[in-house]
Amino acid sequence: MTTQFAGERRVIGNVLRGSLGNLAEWYDWYVYAAFSVYFAQSFFPKGDSTAQLLQSAAVFAVGFLMRPIGGWALGMYADRYGRRSALTLSVTVMAAGSLMIAMTPGYQTIGIAAPVMLVLARLLQGLSLGGEYATSATYLSEVATPGKRGFYSSFQYVTLVAGQLVALGVQIILQQFLTNAQMNDWGWRIPFVIGAGAAVLIMWLRRHMDESEHYQVAANLDKLTGPEAIDAIAADVARKRAARGSLRILLRYPRECLIVVGLTLGGTVAFYTYTTYMQKFMINTAGISKSTAAWINFLALLVFVVLQPLAGILSDRVGRRKLLLFFGITGTLLTVPIMSVLAHTTNPVGAFALMMLALVIITGYTSINAIVKAELFPTRIRALGVGLPYALTVAIFGGTAETIALALKKAGHESVYFWYVAACILLSLTIYYFMRETSKDSPIDNEAKYEVPVA
């Protein structure tokens, strides 16, 4: 009993260290979205507010273009050199991007160089986040106690959303102490400095967390030991080590890669609509004040965080597929009504209720999507298998969600976007309906029978 308790404490410690880093990275990522209503006029030429928000949203989308590269590069790095090393590297790159945004002068000072520097910083952050998601999902699924992987893996979105909550919390605090003019002028730089400092602290914490035992087992299989080893064996080992985390091996899992794309498509569009874009939607369309919209988002996301582990526990009991079906069906049917009513809602309580309904719906996806993807691949290719197809899908659909929404609003056809979100969820629903239930005992717990031999 004592040994079991000590083992569980070790699991919790590793999950916390991994999750805190995830929180810091997502804070840095979401600070951009939360404070773009203030810094858009600093980085872009003068114009109407929608045009400036559209330009900042376009840069937000550019950051997503690097996420597939990050998913590939850091996913491959994690499969070859370890989850801990990859997670430490990703948070270091994120810190560099945040510091760059904090220190870049405005458009009025350095002209076109300002948006160029902003784009470069977002490319760094996109590279970091592309690798963070895959490696974090892989690490949490591998260190989790068997039978509790849904619960522990749900903390990826707990900390993901908590990062957004902290960003909103910093925004609310600054709004209390700074005037609107001060926020527009220099106050928006403060959260980026905070993010860079937090990332440095997390970098130290991650250097002291345990490496995944599953990765260590897979890596040890590739190590050559004993003086009696012959050249043929050495060559075979070298090939296996080089193949670990390679695209050549990933191509042996086309079905699993397509499932990841299908799982992600509707979920990522809905997630960025219900969370990141929702604040701008309330301000720019419903006419709710910036400070009130910030509070609505903060309180709704706070409840959303609590829902994640509860749904994760439920998935450990009833399976992952049922929760995905819940999201797919309700998201398809209710997205258009929710967004249509919210567009004409100025009452804060009503707006909160509508946003909360949307977040309950998306919980069916967010709470378990990481573990579902991790359970599709063996250890040797898991980080890359989760990261690359996911990042490509998020870059194409999630990263462009806000840009499409604002472009349609500017063109006078905002309601078309509501139908677009519902259609994306419907496409994913077809995948959820036909997919097999992922097992709670494999492949994470039974690697051998899922491994693909390396020729």
C-alpha positions as a printed NumPy array, in Angstrom:
array([[  0.   ,   0.   ,   0.   ],
       [  2.861,   2.371,   0.907],
       [  4.647,   1.608,  -2.357],
       [  1.438,   2.169,  -4.321],
       [  0.84 ,   5.481,  -2.536],
       [  4.416,   6.595,  -3.217],
       [  4.025,   5.649,  -6.868],
       [  0.79 ,   7.639,  -7.141],
       [  2.466,  10.649,  -5.518],
       [  5.268,  10.418,  -8.072],
       [  2.719,  10.323, -10.892],
       [  0.961,  13.389,  -9.47 ],
       [  4.283,  15.231,  -9.13 ],
       [  5.232,  14.524, -12.747],
       [  1.772,  15.493, -13.985],
       [  1.969,  18.774, -12.06 ],
       [  5.425,  19.666, -13.388],
       [  4.409,  18.803, -16.918],
       [  1.089,  20.622, -16.598],
       [  2.55 ,  23.818, -15.121],
       [  4.775,  24.109, -18.157],
       [  1.774,  23.57 , -20.379],
       [ -0.028,  26.351, -18.48 ],
       [  2.862,  28.784, -18.966],
       [  3.06 ,  28.07 , -22.696],
       [ -0.648,  28.498, -23.269],
       [ -0.652,  31.663, -21.164],
       [  1.966,  33.102, -23.524],
       [ -0.085,  31.995, -26.516],
       [ -3.382,  33.421, -25.243],
       [ -1.979,  36.691, -23.93 ],
       [ -1.742,  37.681, -27.587],
       [ -5.439,  36.989, -28.159],
       [ -6.561,  38.596, -24.89 ],
       [ -4.573,  41.827, -25.349],
       [ -4.886,  42.244, -29.12 ],
       [ -7.803,  44.635, -28.504],
       [ -5.201,  46.94 , -26.916],
       [ -2.001,  46.469, -28.932],
       [ -3.534,  46.175, -32.439],
       [ -3.262,  49.944, -32.902],
       [  0.394,  49.877, -31.805],
       [  1.589,  47.406, -34.44 ],
       [ -0.579,  48.374, -37.421],
       [ -1.426,  51.569, -39.334],
       [ -4.386,  53.616, -38.148],
       [ -7.802,  52.433, -39.298],
       [-11.145,  51.267, -37.977],
       [-11.07 ,  48.848, -35.03 ],
       [-12.37 ,  45.877, -37.028],
       [ -9.586,  46.314, -39.625],
       [ -6.917,  46.453, -36.913],
       [ -8.377,  43.395, -35.146],
       [ -8.465,  41.599, -38.495],
       [ -4.764,  42.355, -39.03 ],
       [ -3.841,  41.145, -35.535],
       [ -5.989,  38.036, -36.072],
       [ -4.132,  37.371, -39.314],
       [ -0.839,  37.415, -37.375],
       [ -2.458,  35.105, -34.807],
       [ -3.235,  32.74 , -37.695],
       [  0.351,  33.029, -39.015],
       [  1.557,  31.596, -35.717],
       [ -0.476,  28.499, -36.458],
       [  1.474,  27.94 , -39.678],
       [  4.52 ,  27.03 , -37.594],
       [  2.646,  24.555, -35.426],
       [  2.919,  21.673, -37.94 ],
       [  6.662,  22.33 , -38.158],
       [  6.835,  22.371, -34.379],
       [  4.743,  19.208, -34.186],
       [  7.106,  17.516, -36.631],
       [ 10.437,  18.812, -35.296],
       [  9.761,  18.592, -31.564],
       [  7.637,  15.451, -31.933],
       [ 10.53 ,  13.733, -33.674],
       [ 12.922,  15.14 , -31.066],
       [ 10.706,  13.804, -28.238],
       [ 10.502,  10.329, -29.797],
       [ 14.279,  10.185, -30.263],
       [ 15.705,  12.039, -27.277],
       [ 12.964,  12.   , -24.654],
       [  9.774,  13.784, -23.615],
       [ 11.469,  15.792, -20.85 ],
       [ 14.114,  17.29 , -23.155],
       [ 11.527,  18.25 , -25.77 ],
       [  9.243,  19.884, -23.194],
       [ 12.145,  21.915, -21.793],
       [ 13.146,  23.069, -25.268],
       [  9.604,  24.091, -26.227],
       [  9.11 ,  26.371, -23.211],
       [ 12.482,  28.041, -23.894],
       [ 11.428,  28.943, -27.44 ],
       [  8.091,  30.269, -26.162],
       [  9.884,  32.565, -23.693],
       [ 11.949,  34.039, -26.532],
       [  8.818,  34.819, -28.559],
       [  7.053,  36.532, -25.646],
       [ 10.067,  38.653, -24.804],
       [ 10.346,  39.746, -28.434],
       [  6.731,  40.99 , -28.468],
       [  7.219,  42.809, -25.152],
       [ 10.312,  44.661, -26.395],
       [  9.256,  45.558, -29.972],
       [  8.519,  49.297, -30.518],
       [  5.242,  50.321, -32.15 ],
       [  4.416,  51.093, -35.796],
       [  4.673,  54.837, -35.197],
       [  8.299,  54.343, -34.083],
       [  9.819,  51.753, -36.44 ],
       [  7.183,  51.524, -39.17 ],
       [  6.743,  48.259, -41.076],
       [  9.409,  46.597, -38.91 ],
       [  6.886,  46.48 , -36.033],
       [  4.427,  44.038, -37.637],
       [  7.362,  42.098, -39.11 ],
       [  8.833,  41.579, -35.629],
       [  5.372,  40.628, -34.356],
       [  5.088,  37.978, -37.067],
       [  8.553,  36.58 , -36.267],
       [  7.656,  36.343, -32.574],
       [  4.417,  34.536, -33.346],
       [  6.291,  32.125, -35.62 ],
       [  8.56 ,  31.226, -32.696],
       [  5.568,  30.781, -30.4  ],
       [  3.8  ,  28.658, -32.999],
       [  6.868,  26.451, -33.355],
       [  6.98 ,  26.013, -29.583],
       [  3.285,  25.279, -29.159],
       [  3.223,  22.786, -32.013],
       [  5.738,  20.66 , -30.158],
       [  4.29 ,  21.355, -26.7  ],
       [  0.869,  19.885, -27.446],
       [  2.14 ,  16.603, -28.862],
       [  4.855,  16.055, -26.294],
       [  2.66 ,  17.093, -23.364],
       [ -0.18 ,  14.806, -24.483],
       [  2.291,  11.962, -24.915],
       [  4.022,  12.547, -21.582],
       [  0.795,  12.785, -19.552],
       [ -0.638,   9.645, -21.145],
       [  2.575,   7.683, -20.501],
       [  3.133,   8.702, -16.869],
       [ -0.547,   8.316, -15.887],
       [ -1.693,   5.454, -13.67 ],
       [ -3.387,   2.685, -15.742],
       [ -7.155,   3.055, -15.595],
       [ -6.864,   6.781, -14.852],
       [ -5.413,   8.029, -18.118],
       [ -8.564,   9.912, -19.066],
       [ -8.454,  11.761, -15.738],
       [ -4.746,  12.627, -15.779],
       [ -4.678,  13.476, -19.481],
       [ -7.579,  15.887, -18.989],
       [ -5.146,  18.137, -17.136],
       [ -3.661,  19.097, -20.473],
       [ -6.796,  21.113, -21.191],
       [ -7.127,  22.112, -17.536],
       [ -3.797,  23.881, -17.835],
       [ -4.441,  24.938, -21.424],
       [ -7.601,  26.783, -20.387],
       [ -5.978,  27.868, -17.115],
       [ -3.347,  29.595, -19.241],
       [ -6.118,  31.547, -20.914],
       [ -7.683,  32.229, -17.505],
       [ -4.435,  33.61 , -16.144],
       [ -4.117,  35.792, -19.232],
       [ -7.642,  37.111, -18.668],
       [ -6.933,  37.499, -14.942],
       [ -3.874,  39.627, -15.696],
       [ -5.995,  41.652, -18.083],
       [ -8.709,  42.244, -15.462],
       [ -6.143,  43.284, -12.84 ],
       [ -4.439,  45.699, -15.217],
       [ -7.822,  47.163, -16.186],
       [ -8.387,  48.035, -12.521],
       [ -5.117,  49.949, -12.152],
       [ -4.486,  51.399, -15.6  ],
       [ -6.587,  53.699, -17.736],
       [ -7.692,  52.646, -21.196],
       [ -5.117,  55.026, -22.692],
       [ -2.328,  53.501, -20.589],
       [ -3.384,  49.986, -21.601],
       [ -3.269,  50.973, -25.269],
       [  0.032,  52.78 , -24.875],
       [  2.269,  50.483, -22.765],
       [  0.193,  48.414, -20.326],
       [ -0.308,  45.58 , -22.82 ],
       [  3.465,  44.853, -22.699],
       [  3.354,  43.811, -19.025],
       [  1.709,  40.382, -19.557],
       [  4.304,  39.426, -22.176],
       [  7.113,  40.21 , -19.722],
       [  5.333,  38.083, -17.095],
       [  5.055,  35.225, -19.593],
       [  8.737,  35.317, -20.494],
       [  9.726,  35.25 , -16.806],
       [  7.361,  32.378, -16.001],
       [  8.731,  30.353, -18.907],
       [ 12.258,  30.607, -17.51 ],
       [ 11.046,  29.246, -14.142],
       [  9.2  ,  26.385, -15.871],
       [ 12.315,  25.554, -17.869],
       [ 14.081,  24.85 , -14.554],
       [ 11.158,  22.788, -13.194],
       [ 10.991,  20.607, -16.279],
       [ 14.648,  19.728, -16.052],
       [ 13.861,  17.972, -12.742],
       [ 10.838,  15.883, -13.742],
       [ 11.051,  12.146, -14.477],
       [ 11.393,  10.853, -17.999],
       [  8.493,   8.686, -19.18 ],
       [  9.136,   5.011, -18.373],
       [  7.475,   4.012, -21.641],
       [  9.972,   6.122, -23.559],
       [ 12.858,   4.687, -21.522],
       [ 11.758,   1.129, -22.297],
       [ 11.491,   1.875, -26.021],
       [ 14.855,   3.639, -25.992],
       [ 16.563,   0.832, -24.078],
       [ 15.415,  -1.654, -26.704],
       [ 17.552,   0.282, -29.155],
       [ 20.665,   0.31 , -26.965],
       [ 23.43 ,  -2.117, -27.711],
       [ 24.962,  -3.76 , -24.649],
       [ 27.557,  -6.462, -24.111],
       [ 31.016,  -6.93 , -25.603],
       [ 29.798,  -9.864, -27.66 ],
       [ 27.669,  -7.655, -29.932],
       [ 28.472,  -8.022, -33.593],
       [ 28.465,  -5.473, -36.404],
       [ 25.18 ,  -6.733, -37.878],
       [ 23.371,  -6.175, -34.594],
       [ 24.968,  -2.746, -34.235],
       [ 23.738,  -1.764, -37.686],
       [ 20.22 ,  -2.981, -36.887],
       [ 20.186,  -0.984, -33.647],
       [ 21.356,   2.129, -35.47 ],
       [ 18.528,   1.773, -37.985],
       [ 15.956,   1.403, -35.196],
       [ 17.254,   4.449, -33.361],
       [ 17.15 ,   6.557, -36.532],
       [ 13.657,   5.308, -37.376],
       [ 12.201,   6.212, -33.993],
       [ 10.055,   9.295, -34.525],
       [ 10.619,   9.329, -38.3  ],
       [  8.109,  10.186, -41.024],
       [  8.856,   6.821, -42.659],
       [  7.441,   5.017, -39.628],
       [  4.556,   7.475, -39.276],
       [  3.446,   6.68 , -42.832],
       [  2.76 ,   3.121, -41.668],
       [ -0.167,   4.518, -39.663],
       [ -2.299,   6.288, -42.319],
       [ -5.61 ,   5.315, -40.699],
       [ -4.526,   6.614, -37.298],
       [ -3.277,   9.882, -38.828],
       [ -6.571,  10.412, -40.637],
       [ -8.481,   9.721, -37.422],
       [ -6.427,  12.409, -35.662],
       [ -7.329,  14.87 , -38.439],
       [-11.018,  13.954, -38.211],
       [-11.026,  14.085, -34.416],
       [ -9.444,  17.521, -34.439],
       [-11.198,  19.37 , -37.266],
       [-14.524,  20.201, -35.64 ],
       [-13.076,  20.366, -32.145],
       [-10.416,  22.957, -32.938],
       [-12.798,  25.239, -34.855],
       [-15.364,  25.033, -32.042],
       [-12.742,  25.53 , -29.334],
       [-11.254,  28.688, -30.825],
       [-14.76 ,  29.991, -31.551],
       [-16.165,  29.301, -28.077],
       [-13.085,  30.574, -26.217],
       [-10.611,  32.81 , -28.066],
       [-13.033,  34.501, -30.482],
       [-15.933,  34.727, -28.031],
       [-14.505,  37.749, -26.199],
       [-14.092,  39.754, -29.413],
       [-17.529,  38.589, -30.567],
       [-19.134,  39.961, -27.407],
       [-17.32 ,  43.295, -27.773],
       [-17.473,  43.785, -31.531],
       [-20.883,  42.271, -32.307],
       [-23.035,  42.134, -29.165],
       [-21.737,  45.53 , -27.981],
       [-20.676,  44.402, -24.505],
       [-17.919,  46.513, -22.901],
       [-14.333,  45.24 , -22.864],
       [-14.179,  44.901, -19.081],
       [-17.543,  43.11 , -18.848],
       [-16.62 ,  40.727, -21.672],
       [-13.347,  39.946, -19.883],
       [-15.236,  39.031, -16.69 ],
       [-17.758,  36.878, -18.579],
       [-14.933,  35.002, -20.291],
       [-12.993,  34.591, -17.061],
       [-15.905,  33.153, -15.048],
       [-17.096,  30.877, -17.856],
       [-13.598,  29.5  , -18.453],
       [-13.14 ,  28.976, -14.704],
       [-16.129,  26.62 , -14.692],
       [-14.846,  25.067, -17.916],
       [-11.567,  24.15 , -16.19 ],
       [-13.447,  22.289, -13.448],
       [-15.404,  20.311, -16.045],
       [-12.288,  18.828, -17.679],
       [-11.18 ,  16.294, -15.001],
       [-14.809,  15.367, -14.299],
       [-15.3  ,  14.485, -17.959],
       [-11.926,  12.708, -17.943],
       [-13.053,  10.504, -15.042],
       [-16.299,   9.799, -16.896],
       [-14.357,   8.702, -19.98 ],
       [-12.365,   6.208, -17.873],
       [-15.688,   4.596, -16.939],
       [-17.872,   4.825, -20.041],
       [-15.253,   5.177, -22.794],
       [-13.988,   8.06 , -24.92 ],
       [-16.287,   7.663, -27.928],
       [-19.496,   8.507, -26.041],
       [-18.136,  11.896, -25.01 ],
       [-17.016,  12.648, -28.559],
       [-20.482,  11.769, -29.86 ],
       [-22.031,  14.122, -27.282],
       [-19.874,  16.976, -28.548],
       [-20.485,  16.142, -32.206],
       [-24.281,  15.937, -31.951],
       [-24.884,  18.928, -29.659],
       [-22.261,  21.069, -31.383],
       [-23.809,  20.454, -34.794],
       [-27.34 ,  21.237, -33.611],
       [-26.763,  24.108, -31.169],
       [-23.849,  26.212, -32.467],
       [-25.956,  28.341, -34.839],
       [-28.695,  29.052, -32.245],
       [-26.145,  29.899, -29.513],
       [-24.136,  32.31 , -31.669],
       [-27.243,  33.887, -33.24 ],
       [-28.821,  34.67 , -29.866],
       [-25.523,  35.836, -28.344],
       [-25.04 ,  38.304, -31.202],
       [-28.054,  40.234, -29.854],
       [-27.453,  39.7  , -26.132],
       [-26.22 ,  42.665, -24.096],
       [-27.216,  41.256, -20.695],
       [-24.05 ,  39.907, -18.985],
       [-25.877,  37.024, -17.271],
       [-27.459,  35.92 , -20.523],
       [-24.132,  36.149, -22.347],
       [-22.456,  34.098, -19.613],
       [-25.166,  31.41 , -19.812],
       [-24.819,  31.112, -23.587],
       [-21.025,  30.918, -23.444],
       [-21.255,  28.341, -20.649],
       [-23.593,  26.181, -22.735],
       [-21.086,  26.284, -25.594],
       [-18.251,  25.308, -23.228],
       [-20.2  ,  22.365, -21.81 ],
       [-20.631,  21.131, -25.373],
       [-16.939,  21.435, -26.263],
       [-15.935,  19.628, -23.038],
       [-16.892,  16.375, -24.762],
       [-13.921,  16.987, -27.054],
       [-11.391,  18.927, -24.982],
       [-11.332,  16.648, -21.936],
       [-10.281,  13.521, -23.832],
       [ -8.953,  14.431, -27.266],
       [ -5.316,  14.181, -26.15 ],
       [ -5.618,  10.68 , -24.668],
       [ -7.667,   9.395, -27.62 ],
       [ -4.896,  10.42 , -29.997],
       [ -2.139,   9.057, -27.764],
       [ -3.91 ,   5.697, -27.534],
       [ -3.771,   5.372, -31.324],
       [  0.038,   5.118, -31.577],
       [  2.854,   3.018, -30.059],
       [  5.625,   4.653, -28.004],
       [  8.173,   4.7  , -30.833],
       [  6.087,   7.095, -32.92 ],
       [  3.562,   8.511, -30.419],
       [  4.744,  12.131, -30.049],
       [  5.123,  12.614, -33.807],
       [  1.915,  10.689, -34.551],
       [ -0.105,  12.859, -32.192],
       [  1.665,  16.108, -33.048],
       [  2.007,  16.39 , -36.814],
       [ -1.519,  15.573, -38.083],
       [ -3.019,  17.485, -35.146],
       [ -0.899,  20.577, -35.781],
       [ -1.646,  20.537, -39.515],
       [ -5.379,  20.42 , -38.821],
       [ -5.222,  23.142, -36.178],
       [ -3.147,  25.354, -38.478],
       [ -5.615,  25.018, -41.349],
       [ -8.873,  25.192, -39.39 ],
       [ -8.254,  26.412, -35.824],
       [ -5.749,  29.1  , -36.733],
       [ -8.002,  30.595, -39.398],
       [-11.251,  30.472, -37.388],
       [-11.005,  33.988, -35.98 ],
       [ -9.762,  35.435, -39.26 ],
       [-12.667,  33.904, -41.177],
       [-15.145,  35.152, -38.564],
       [-13.85 ,  38.741, -38.7  ],
       [-13.603,  38.725, -42.507],
       [-17.224,  37.575, -42.813],
       [-18.293,  40.242, -40.312],
       [-16.493,  42.934, -42.3  ],
       [-18.217,  41.667, -45.459],
       [-21.605,  41.839, -43.729],
       [-22.202,  38.069, -43.609],
       [-21.266,  37.208, -40.036],
       [-24.   ,  34.586, -39.616],
       [-22.367,  32.463, -42.346],
       [-19.559,  31.779, -39.876],
       [-21.977,  30.148, -37.419],
       [-22.962,  27.62 , -40.087],
       [-19.316,  27.078, -40.973],
       [-18.529,  26.059, -37.362],
       [-21.515,  23.7  , -37.273],
       [-20.47 ,  22.118, -40.572],
       [-16.93 ,  21.476, -39.295],
       [-18.319,  19.784, -36.184],
       [-20.608,  17.655, -38.375],
       [-17.609,  16.414, -40.368],
       [-15.908,  15.313, -37.155],
       [-19.141,  13.704, -35.965],
       [-18.967,  11.286, -38.896],
       [-15.504,  10.203, -37.672],
       [-16.736,   9.792, -34.094],
       [-19.656,   7.676, -35.287],
       [-17.582,   5.207, -37.323],
       [-14.429,   5.045, -35.179],
       [-13.779,   2.166, -32.785],
       [-13.605,   2.801, -29.069],
       [ -9.986,   3.213, -27.958],
       [ -9.   ,   0.735, -25.29 ],
       [ -8.199,   1.9  , -21.777],
       [ -5.475,  -0.757, -21.589],
       [ -3.701,  -0.382, -24.928],
       [ -1.527,   0.602, -26.661],
       [ -0.119,   2.644, -23.731],
       [ -0.018,  -0.375, -21.405],
       [  0.676,  -3.123, -23.927],
       [  3.318,  -1.782, -26.282],
       [  4.723,  -4.974, -27.754],
       [  1.832,  -6.078, -29.876],
       [  1.452,  -2.631, -31.417],
       [  5.071,  -2.037, -32.326],
       [  5.893,  -2.044, -36.033],
       [  9.114,  -3.887, -36.891],
       [ 11.812,  -1.75 , -38.465],
       [ 13.303,  -3.275, -41.568]])
